[in-house]
PDB file of C-alpha atoms and ligand atoms in Angstrom:
ATOM      1  CA  UNK A   8      -0.227   0.084  -0.413  1.00 90.00           C
ATOM      2  CA  UNK A   9       1.563   3.376  -0.742  1.00 95.00           C
ATOM      3  CA  UNK A  10       2.442   5.392   1.417  1.00 97.00           C
ATOM      4  CA  UNK A  11       3.757   9.028   1.707  1.00 98.00           C
ATOM      5  CA  UNK A  12       7.611   8.169   0.084  1.00 97.00           C
ATOM      6  CA  UNK A  13       5.454   6.168  -2.825  1.00 97.00           C
ATOM      7  CA  UNK A  14       2.781   9.276  -3.115  1.00 98.00           C
ATOM      8  CA  UNK A  15       5.268  12.534  -2.202  1.00 98.00           C
ATOM      9  CA  UNK A  16       6.822  10.692  -5.277  1.00 97.00           C
ATOM     10  CA  UNK A  17       4.749   9.821  -7.739  1.00 98.00           C
ATOM     11  CA  UNK A  18       2.824  13.531  -7.219  1.00 98.00           C
ATOM     12  CA  UNK A  19       7.603  15.173  -7.833  1.00 98.00           C
ATOM     13  CA  UNK A  20       7.185  12.757 -11.074  1.00 98.00           C
ATOM     14  CA  UNK A  21       4.171  14.422 -11.951  1.00 98.00           C
ATOM     15  CA  UNK A  22       4.825  18.017 -11.335  1.00 98.00           C
ATOM     16  CA  UNK A  23       7.830  17.475 -12.923  1.00 98.00           C
ATOM     17  CA  UNK A  24       6.052  16.183 -16.644  1.00 98.00           C
ATOM     18  CA  UNK A  25       2.474  17.287 -16.789  1.00 98.00           C
ATOM     19  CA  UNK A  26       2.930  20.361 -15.721  1.00 98.00           C
ATOM     20  CA  UNK A  27       1.725  22.634 -18.881  1.00 98.00           C
ATOM     21  CA  UNK A  28       0.459  19.627 -20.391  1.00 98.00           C
ATOM     22  CA  UNK A  29      -3.972  20.320 -21.653  1.00 98.00           C
ATOM     23  CA  UNK A  30      -6.439  17.204 -21.362  1.00 98.00           C
ATOM     24  CA  UNK A  31      -7.315  16.801 -24.243  1.00 98.00           C
ATOM     25  CA  UNK A  32      -9.118  13.961 -23.508  1.00 98.00           C
ATOM     26  CA  UNK A  33     -10.568  11.050 -20.590  1.00 98.00           C
ATOM     27  CA  UNK A  34     -11.652   7.637 -20.614  1.00 97.00           C
ATOM     28  CA  UNK A  35     -13.544   6.423 -17.603  1.00 97.00           C
ATOM     29  CA  UNK A  36     -13.072   2.674 -17.345  1.00 95.00           C
ATOM     30  CA  UNK A  37     -14.491   2.261 -13.730  1.00 94.00           C
ATOM     31  CA  UNK A  38     -17.272   4.669 -13.027  1.00 96.00           C
ATOM     32  CA  UNK A  39     -17.131   3.950  -9.238  1.00 96.00           C
ATOM     33  CA  UNK A  40     -14.121   5.352  -8.677  1.00 96.00           C
ATOM     34  CA  UNK A  41     -15.514   9.293  -9.160  1.00 98.00           C
ATOM     35  CA  UNK A  42     -16.954  11.382  -7.283  1.00 97.00           C
ATOM     36  CA  UNK A  43     -19.346  12.964  -9.554  1.00 98.00           C
ATOM     37  CA  UNK A  44     -20.915  11.198 -12.490  1.00 98.00           C
ATOM     38  CA  UNK A  45     -18.904  10.260 -15.962  1.00 98.00           C
ATOM     39  CA  UNK A  46     -19.762  12.835 -17.891  1.00 98.00           C
ATOM     40  CA  UNK A  47     -19.556  15.638 -15.404  1.00 98.00           C
ATOM     41  CA  UNK A  48     -16.165  14.348 -14.803  1.00 98.00           C
ATOM     42  CA  UNK A  49     -15.313  14.439 -18.379  1.00 98.00           C
ATOM     43  CA  UNK A  50     -16.808  18.033 -19.006  1.00 98.00           C
ATOM     44  CA  UNK A  51     -15.326  19.561 -16.053  1.00 98.00           C
ATOM     45  CA  UNK A  52     -11.989  18.600 -16.354  1.00 98.00           C
ATOM     46  CA  UNK A  53     -11.320  18.524 -20.531  1.00 98.00           C
ATOM     47  CA  UNK A  54      -9.531  21.505 -21.725  1.00 98.00           C
ATOM     48  CA  UNK A  55      -7.663  22.411 -18.347  1.00 98.00           C
ATOM     49  CA  UNK A  56      -4.404  22.693 -18.335  1.00 98.00           C
ATOM     50  CA  UNK A  57      -2.230  21.119 -15.313  1.00 98.00           C
ATOM     51  CA  UNK A  58      -0.373  23.612 -13.042  1.00 98.00           C
ATOM     52  CA  UNK A  59       0.675  21.797 -10.472  1.00 98.00           C
ATOM     53  CA  UNK A  60       1.047  18.509  -8.297  1.00 98.00           C
ATOM     54  CA  UNK A  61       1.632  17.761  -4.326  1.00 98.00           C
ATOM     55  CA  UNK A  62       0.307  14.961  -2.316  1.00 98.00           C
ATOM     56  CA  UNK A  63      -0.747  15.050   1.304  1.00 97.00           C
ATOM     57  CA  UNK A  64      -0.727  11.919   3.300  1.00 96.00           C
ATOM     58  CA  UNK A  65      -1.873   8.872   0.829  1.00 96.00           C
ATOM     59  CA  UNK A  66      -3.611  11.836  -1.507  1.00 98.00           C
ATOM     60  CA  UNK A  67      -2.031  13.420  -4.437  1.00 98.00           C
ATOM     61  CA  UNK A  68      -3.535  16.894  -5.696  1.00 98.00           C
ATOM     62  CA  UNK A  69      -3.477  17.462  -9.208  1.00 98.00           C
ATOM     63  CA  UNK A  70      -4.333  21.579  -9.842  1.00 98.00           C
ATOM     64  CA  UNK A  71      -5.666  22.700 -12.562  1.00 98.00           C
ATOM     65  CA  UNK A  72      -7.050  25.743 -14.507  1.00 98.00           C
ATOM     66  CA  UNK A  73     -10.100  24.508 -14.301  1.00 98.00           C
ATOM     67  CA  UNK A  74     -10.329  23.000 -10.689  1.00 98.00           C
ATOM     68  CA  UNK A  75      -8.540  20.333  -9.240  1.00 98.00           C
ATOM     69  CA  UNK A  76      -8.151  16.810  -9.805  1.00 98.00           C
ATOM     70  CA  UNK A  77      -7.609  13.803  -6.364  1.00 98.00           C
ATOM     71  CA  UNK A  78      -6.339  10.888  -7.177  1.00 98.00           C
ATOM     72  CA  UNK A  79      -6.028   7.736  -3.837  1.00 97.00           C
ATOM     73  CA  UNK A  80      -4.513   4.600  -5.454  1.00 96.00           C
ATOM     74  CA  UNK A  81      -5.945   2.806  -2.109  1.00 94.00           C
ATOM     75  CA  UNK A  82      -4.439  -0.421  -1.692  1.00 92.00           C
ATOM     76  CA  UNK A  83      -1.603   0.177  -4.823  1.00 93.00           C
ATOM     77  CA  UNK A  84      -1.457   0.602  -7.919  1.00 94.00           C
ATOM     78  CA  UNK A  85      -0.044   2.674 -11.397  1.00 95.00           C
ATOM     79  CA  UNK A  86      -0.086   6.572 -12.730  1.00 97.00           C
ATOM     80  CA  UNK A  87       1.749   5.603 -16.092  1.00 97.00           C
ATOM     81  CA  UNK A  88       2.655   8.168 -18.081  1.00 98.00           C
ATOM     82  CA  UNK A  89       2.201   6.977 -21.921  1.00 97.00           C
ATOM     83  CA  UNK A  90       4.047   8.555 -24.781  1.00 95.00           C
ATOM     84  CA  UNK A  91       2.706   7.024 -27.394  1.00 85.00           C
ATOM     85  CA  UNK A  92       2.592   3.635 -28.298  1.00 84.00           C
ATOM     86  CA  UNK A  93      -0.494   1.307 -26.647  1.00 92.00           C
ATOM     87  CA  UNK A  94      -1.844   1.839 -23.673  1.00 93.00           C
ATOM     88  CA  UNK A  95      -1.554  -0.582 -20.939  1.00 93.00           C
ATOM     89  CA  UNK A  96      -3.904  -3.509 -20.351  1.00 93.00           C
ATOM     90  CA  UNK A  97      -5.151  -3.121 -17.017  1.00 93.00           C
ATOM     91  CA  UNK A  98      -6.835   0.789 -16.396  1.00 95.00           C
ATOM     92  CA  UNK A  99      -9.665   2.408 -14.697  1.00 96.00           C
ATOM     93  CA  UNK A 100      -9.056   5.627 -16.760  1.00 97.00           C
ATOM     94  CA  UNK A 101      -7.260   7.673 -18.645  1.00 98.00           C
ATOM     95  CA  UNK A 102      -6.600  11.137 -19.210  1.00 98.00           C
ATOM     96  CA  UNK A 103      -5.006  12.007 -23.031  1.00 98.00           C
ATOM     97  CA  UNK A 104      -3.179  15.342 -23.212  1.00 98.00           C
ATOM     98  CA  UNK A 105      -3.602  17.144 -26.237  1.00 98.00           C
ATOM     99  CA  UNK A 106       0.627  16.638 -27.254  1.00 97.00           C
ATOM    100  CA  UNK A 107      -0.102  12.850 -27.560  1.00 96.00           C
ATOM    101  CA  UNK A 108       0.906  11.920 -24.536  1.00 97.00           C
ATOM    102  CA  UNK A 109      -0.913   9.534 -21.719  1.00 98.00           C
ATOM    103  CA  UNK A 110      -1.642  10.177 -18.247  1.00 98.00           C
ATOM    104  CA  UNK A 111      -2.917   5.844 -17.823  1.00 98.00           C
ATOM    105  CA  UNK A 112      -4.107   4.677 -13.511  1.00 97.00           C
ATOM    106  CA  UNK A 113      -4.135   1.694 -12.218  1.00 96.00           C
ATOM    107  CA  UNK A 114      -6.225   0.291  -9.146  1.00 95.00           C
ATOM    108  CA  UNK A 115      -5.144  -2.766  -7.623  1.00 93.00           C
ATOM    109  CA  UNK A 116      -7.875  -2.968  -6.051  1.00 91.00           C
ATOM    110  CA  UNK A 117      -9.782   0.060  -5.920  1.00 92.00           C
ATOM    111  CA  UNK A 118      -9.048   3.525  -5.653  1.00 96.00           C
ATOM    112  CA  UNK A 119     -10.593   7.240  -6.381  1.00 98.00           C
ATOM    113  CA  UNK A 120     -10.392  10.303  -9.275  1.00 98.00           C
ATOM    114  CA  UNK A 121     -12.249  13.033  -7.073  1.00 98.00           C
ATOM    115  CA  UNK A 122     -13.264  15.901  -9.461  1.00 98.00           C
ATOM    116  CA  UNK A 123     -13.021  18.997  -6.788  1.00 98.00           C
ATOM    117  CA  UNK A 124     -14.357  22.450  -8.942  1.00 98.00           C
ATOM    118  CA  UNK A 125     -12.588  25.559  -8.174  1.00 95.00           C
ATOM    119  CA  UNK A 126     -12.366  27.757  -4.943  1.00 93.00           C
ATOM    120  CA  UNK A 127     -14.067  24.162  -3.080  1.00 96.00           C
ATOM    121  CA  UNK A 128     -11.280  21.806  -1.313  1.00 97.00           C
ATOM    122  CA  UNK A 129     -11.418  22.474   1.705  1.00 96.00           C
ATOM    123  CA  UNK A 130     -15.134  21.065   1.686  1.00 96.00           C
ATOM    124  CA  UNK A 131     -14.025  17.644  -0.161  1.00 97.00           C
ATOM    125  CA  UNK A 132     -14.920  15.011   3.348  1.00 96.00           C
ATOM    126  CA  UNK A 133     -11.917  12.826   2.443  1.00 97.00           C
ATOM    127  CA  UNK A 134      -8.945  15.408   2.326  1.00 98.00           C
ATOM    128  CA  UNK A 135     -10.250  18.193   4.453  1.00 97.00           C
ATOM    129  CA  UNK A 136     -10.002  15.548   7.198  1.00 97.00           C
ATOM    130  CA  UNK A 137      -6.564  15.006   6.834  1.00 97.00           C
ATOM    131  CA  UNK A 138      -3.586  16.822   9.070  1.00 97.00           C
ATOM    132  CA  UNK A 139      -0.536  18.104   8.149  1.00 96.00           C
ATOM    133  CA  UNK A 140       2.128  15.747   6.259  1.00 97.00           C
ATOM    134  CA  UNK A 141       4.317  13.590   8.591  1.00 97.00           C
ATOM    135  CA  UNK A 142       7.446  15.246   7.277  1.00 96.00           C
ATOM    136  CA  UNK A 143       6.110  18.139   7.939  1.00 95.00           C
ATOM    137  CA  UNK A 144       5.745  18.490  11.332  1.00 94.00           C
ATOM    138  CA  UNK A 145       8.143  20.205  13.342  1.00 92.00           C
ATOM    139  CA  UNK A 146       8.281  19.125  17.289  1.00 92.00           C
ATOM    140  CA  UNK A 147       6.906  21.830  18.037  1.00 93.00           C
ATOM    141  CA  UNK A 148       3.701  21.000  16.188  1.00 94.00           C
ATOM    142  CA  UNK A 149       4.089  17.415  17.381  1.00 97.00           C
ATOM    143  CA  UNK A 150       4.333  18.215  20.966  1.00 97.00           C
ATOM    144  CA  UNK A 151       1.390  20.415  20.954  1.00 96.00           C
ATOM    145  CA  UNK A 152      -1.040  17.039  19.132  1.00 96.00           C
ATOM    146  CA  UNK A 153       0.530  14.450  22.262  1.00 96.00           C
ATOM    147  CA  UNK A 154       0.442  16.836  25.262  1.00 94.00           C
ATOM    148  CA  UNK A 155      -2.427  15.648  27.349  1.00 91.00           C
ATOM    149  CA  UNK A 156      -3.676  13.255  24.971  1.00 94.00           C
ATOM    150  CA  UNK A 157      -4.421   9.508  25.398  1.00 91.00           C
ATOM    151  CA  UNK A 158      -3.910   6.297  23.486  1.00 93.00           C
ATOM    152  CA  UNK A 159      -0.795   4.681  21.845  1.00 95.00           C
ATOM    153  CA  UNK A 160       1.447   5.452  19.729  1.00 96.00           C
ATOM    154  CA  UNK A 161       0.990   3.490  17.504  1.00 97.00           C
ATOM    155  CA  UNK A 162      -2.633   4.618  16.335  1.00 96.00           C
ATOM    156  CA  UNK A 163      -1.883   7.699  17.043  1.00 97.00           C
ATOM    157  CA  UNK A 164       0.439   7.916  14.395  1.00 97.00           C
ATOM    158  CA  UNK A 165      -1.341   5.978  12.232  1.00 97.00           C
ATOM    159  CA  UNK A 166      -4.226   8.075  12.405  1.00 97.00           C
ATOM    160  CA  UNK A 167      -4.936  10.295   9.004  1.00 97.00           C
ATOM    161  CA  UNK A 168      -6.516  12.941  10.259  1.00 97.00           C
ATOM    162  CA  UNK A 169      -3.987  13.526  12.746  1.00 96.00           C
ATOM    163  CA  UNK A 170      -0.444  13.123  11.044  1.00 97.00           C
ATOM    164  CA  UNK A 171      -1.113  12.335   7.321  1.00 98.00           C
ATOM    165  CA  UNK A 172       0.716   9.663   5.632  1.00 97.00           C
ATOM    166  CA  UNK A 173       2.253   6.954   7.725  1.00 98.00           C
ATOM    167  CA  UNK A 174       0.714   3.226   7.231  1.00 96.00           C
ATOM    168  CA  UNK A 175       1.731   0.361   7.920  1.00 94.00           C
ATOM    169  CA  UNK A 176       5.196  -0.005   5.529  1.00 96.00           C
ATOM    170  CA  UNK A 177       6.758   2.564   7.826  1.00 97.00           C
ATOM    171  CA  UNK A 178       5.693   2.801  10.831  1.00 98.00           C
ATOM    172  CA  UNK A 179       7.698  -0.186  12.789  1.00 98.00           C
ATOM    173  CA  UNK A 180      10.764   2.031  12.051  1.00 98.00           C
ATOM    174  CA  UNK A 181       9.693   4.510  13.050  1.00 98.00           C
ATOM    175  CA  UNK A 182       8.890   3.178  15.849  1.00 98.00           C
ATOM    176  CA  UNK A 183      12.166   2.020  16.673  1.00 98.00           C
ATOM    177  CA  UNK A 184      14.161   4.654  15.509  1.00 98.00           C
ATOM    178  CA  UNK A 185      12.219   6.515  18.487  1.00 98.00           C
ATOM    179  CA  UNK A 186      12.750   4.009  21.054  1.00 97.00           C
ATOM    180  CA  UNK A 187       9.496   3.637  21.798  1.00 97.00           C
ATOM    181  CA  UNK A 188       7.011   0.651  22.559  1.00 97.00           C
ATOM    182  CA  UNK A 189       4.123   0.040  19.842  1.00 96.00           C
ATOM    183  CA  UNK A 190       1.802   0.138  22.708  1.00 95.00           C
ATOM    184  CA  UNK A 191       3.457   3.013  24.734  1.00 96.00           C
ATOM    185  CA  UNK A 192       0.542   5.298  25.387  1.00 96.00           C
ATOM    186  CA  UNK A 193       0.620   9.126  24.586  1.00 96.00           C
ATOM    187  CA  UNK A 194       0.509  10.319  28.027  1.00 95.00           C
ATOM    188  CA  UNK A 195       3.323   8.627  29.220  1.00 95.00           C
ATOM    189  CA  UNK A 196       5.740  10.597  26.650  1.00 96.00           C
ATOM    190  CA  UNK A 197       8.209  14.313  27.688  1.00 95.00           C
ATOM    191  CA  UNK A 198       8.657  16.664  25.617  1.00 95.00           C
ATOM    192  CA  UNK A 199      12.588  15.099  24.341  1.00 95.00           C
ATOM    193  CA  UNK A 200      10.507  11.763  23.518  1.00 96.00           C
ATOM    194  CA  UNK A 201       8.138  13.722  21.735  1.00 96.00           C
ATOM    195  CA  UNK A 202      11.615  15.133  19.616  1.00 96.00           C
ATOM    196  CA  UNK A 203      12.866  12.334  19.540  1.00 97.00           C
ATOM    197  CA  UNK A 204       9.394  11.009  17.279  1.00 97.00           C
ATOM    198  CA  UNK A 205       9.419  14.170  14.914  1.00 97.00           C
ATOM    199  CA  UNK A 206      13.375  13.371  13.974  1.00 97.00           C
ATOM    200  CA  UNK A 207      12.063   9.674  13.925  1.00 98.00           C
ATOM    201  CA  UNK A 208       9.665  10.312  11.584  1.00 98.00           C
ATOM    202  CA  UNK A 209      11.666  12.455   9.454  1.00 97.00           C
ATOM    203  CA  UNK A 210      13.885   9.838   9.483  1.00 97.00           C
ATOM    204  CA  UNK A 211      11.939   7.190   8.665  1.00 98.00           C
ATOM    205  CA  UNK A 212      10.941   8.741   5.803  1.00 98.00           C
ATOM    206  CA  UNK A 213      12.726  10.153   4.008  1.00 97.00           C
ATOM    207  CA  UNK A 214      15.105   7.611   2.979  1.00 97.00           C
ATOM    208  CA  UNK A 215      12.227   6.486   1.171  1.00 98.00           C
ATOM    209  CA  UNK A 216      11.724   9.793  -0.350  1.00 97.00           C
ATOM    210  CA  UNK A 217      15.164  10.205  -1.637  1.00 97.00           C
ATOM    211  CA  UNK A 218      14.757   6.480  -3.196  1.00 97.00           C
ATOM    212  CA  UNK A 219      11.190   6.759  -4.801  1.00 96.00           C
ATOM    213  CA  UNK A 220       9.207   5.022  -2.932  1.00 96.00           C
ATOM    214  CA  UNK A 221       9.189   1.019  -2.096  1.00 96.00           C
ATOM    215  CA  UNK A 222      10.305  -1.062  -4.322  1.00 95.00           C
ATOM    216  CA  UNK A 223       6.919  -2.895  -4.406  1.00 93.00           C
ATOM    217  CA  UNK A 224       5.348   0.434  -6.216  1.00 94.00           C
ATOM    218  CA  UNK A 225       6.428   1.421  -9.763  1.00 95.00           C
ATOM    219  CA  UNK A 226       7.206   4.950 -10.893  1.00 96.00           C
ATOM    220  CA  UNK A 227       5.739   7.584 -13.453  1.00 97.00           C
ATOM    221  CA  UNK A 228       7.681   5.297 -15.645  1.00 96.00           C
ATOM    222  CA  UNK A 229       6.975   2.319 -14.661  1.00 95.00           C
ATOM    223  CA  UNK A 230      10.178   1.637 -13.420  1.00 97.00           C
ATOM    224  CA  UNK A 231      10.351   0.202  -9.350  1.00 97.00           C
ATOM    225  CA  UNK A 232      11.105   2.679  -6.556  1.00 96.00           C
ATOM    226  CA  UNK A 233      14.887   1.997  -4.530  1.00 97.00           C
ATOM    227  CA  UNK A 234      14.519   1.737  -1.242  1.00 97.00           C
ATOM    228  CA  UNK A 235      14.533  -1.777  -1.591  1.00 97.00           C
ATOM    229  CA  UNK A 236      13.999  -4.590   1.818  1.00 94.00           C
ATOM    230  CA  UNK A 237      17.533  -4.102   2.725  1.00 95.00           C
ATOM    231  CA  UNK A 238      16.809  -0.579   3.212  1.00 97.00           C
ATOM    232  CA  UNK A 239      14.220  -1.645   6.036  1.00 97.00           C
ATOM    233  CA  UNK A 240      15.665  -1.327  10.178  1.00 97.00           C
ATOM    234  CA  UNK A 241      13.572  -3.961  11.842  1.00 97.00           C
ATOM    235  CA  UNK A 242      10.081  -3.804   9.565  1.00 97.00           C
ATOM    236  CA  UNK A 243       8.938  -7.300   8.142  1.00 96.00           C
ATOM    237  CA  UNK A 244      12.486  -8.984   9.526  1.00 97.00           C
ATOM    238  CA  UNK A 245      11.046 -11.563  12.572  1.00 97.00           C
ATOM    239  CA  UNK A 246      14.033 -13.088  14.305  1.00 97.00           C
ATOM    240  CA  UNK A 247      16.605 -11.199  12.178  1.00 98.00           C
ATOM    241  CA  UNK A 248      19.154  -9.210  14.746  1.00 98.00           C
ATOM    242  CA  UNK A 249      18.768  -5.202  15.219  1.00 98.00           C
ATOM    243  CA  UNK A 250      21.474  -3.338  13.610  1.00 97.00           C
ATOM    244  CA  UNK A 251      21.994  -1.501  17.268  1.00 97.00           C
ATOM    245  CA  UNK A 252      22.024  -4.345  19.690  1.00 98.00           C
ATOM    246  CA  UNK A 253      21.969  -8.016  17.773  1.00 98.00           C
ATOM    247  CA  UNK A 254      18.682  -9.290  19.692  1.00 98.00           C
ATOM    248  CA  UNK A 255      16.234 -10.809  17.338  1.00 98.00           C
ATOM    249  CA  UNK A 256      13.518  -8.807  16.161  1.00 98.00           C
ATOM    250  CA  UNK A 257      10.591 -10.107  17.160  1.00 98.00           C
ATOM    251  CA  UNK A 258       6.547  -9.832  15.798  1.00 98.00           C
ATOM    252  CA  UNK A 259       3.893  -8.724  17.893  1.00 97.00           C
ATOM    253  CA  UNK A 260       0.263  -8.854  18.109  1.00 95.00           C
ATOM    254  CA  UNK A 261      -0.864  -5.296  19.392  1.00 92.00           C
ATOM    255  CA  UNK A 262      -4.219  -4.505  19.537  1.00 84.00           C
ATOM    256  CA  UNK A 263      -5.433  -5.988  15.989  1.00 87.00           C
ATOM    257  CA  UNK A 264      -2.344  -5.282  14.300  1.00 89.00           C
ATOM    258  CA  UNK A 265       1.412  -6.855  14.169  1.00 96.00           C
ATOM    259  CA  UNK A 266       4.003  -5.012  14.940  1.00 98.00           C
ATOM    260  CA  UNK A 267       8.151  -5.393  14.324  1.00 98.00           C
ATOM    261  CA  UNK A 268      10.420  -4.477  17.582  1.00 98.00           C
ATOM    262  CA  UNK A 269      13.194  -4.772  18.610  1.00 98.00           C
ATOM    263  CA  UNK A 270      12.904  -6.146  22.583  1.00 97.00           C
ATOM    264  CA  UNK A 271      15.838  -4.327  24.217  1.00 97.00           C
ATOM    265  CA  UNK A 272      15.682  -0.696  22.178  1.00 98.00           C
ATOM    266  CA  UNK A 273      11.591  -0.962  22.696  1.00 97.00           C
ATOM    267  CA  UNK A 274      10.683  -1.240  25.616  1.00 95.00           C
ATOM    268  CA  UNK A 275       7.340  -0.257  27.498  1.00 91.00           C
ATOM    269  CA  UNK A 276       8.451   2.890  30.193  1.00 81.00           C
ATOM    270  CA  UNK A 277       7.572   1.530  33.637  1.00 58.00           C
ATOM    271  CA  UNK A 278       5.267   2.633  35.315  1.00 45.00           C
ATOM    272  CA  UNK A 279       8.100   3.733  38.097  1.00 45.00           C
ATOM    273  CA  UNK A 280       8.972   5.690  35.135  1.00 47.00           C
ATOM    274  CA  UNK A 281       6.120   6.960  34.207  1.00 47.00           C
ATOM    275  CA  UNK A 282       5.974  11.272  35.012  1.00 52.00           C
ATOM    276  CA  UNK A 283       3.174  11.309  38.204  1.00 51.00           C
ATOM    277  CA  UNK A 284       0.282  13.258  36.081  1.00 53.00           C
ATOM    278  CA  UNK A 285      -0.958  16.521  37.204  1.00 48.00           C
TER     279      UNK A 285
HETATM  280 ZN1   ZN B  19      17.706  -3.372  19.596  1.00 94.72          ZN
END
């Protein structure tokens, strides 16, 4: 499933390759992924010129001269720039540009392609609730969000309305880098712990962003992302030695999900260590 590094990489590639192109036609194979009827979707975007492409969390924001195209790849998919030649067989949506190139969109399972009129972006239900991009958070922002809050640190980090872009692929290394157990509670964290967590979020995501996302996703040109299995520190590597202390990495149950931890580097803070409340 694509997360911030993959989506940000796609948005950057699209921003470099698509800005200035004008949409000449749209083919919709899967109308269910739209938020408006096919005719309205096409009428709204045909003739539009791509102005900029950005991302927030798992959403890609394509700004055009006629409004917004918002894309969400769901469990995964491809955004392929096709320069002449046949379109990929698996496609749910195609944007043809006036320069005879096309953007072919495929969702492996289900995704969204929503049209939002100019000035109405803050009313788009699915994106207006998103928190700030995970890598944009300063230690100060994060402390303001965590302070006085209850609940587990892992579920907080995965909550897209708090922080946008972290999912099950990168969460394990982020918690490991922060030295936090996934079940650690927010009210047991001090300002220093939270500053360390902020650093860990960036350190856990930036290497993958630099490499164009994970190997299991393809870029705009069909090439695999450069962030490979060996780049992952402890996630999905049970039994392998912790890079810091050599303790075997464990896979544990945390609520309804699994987590990968180093049991030595990520101990839960004991009650004795917990600062008195009030
Ligand atoms: Zn360790």
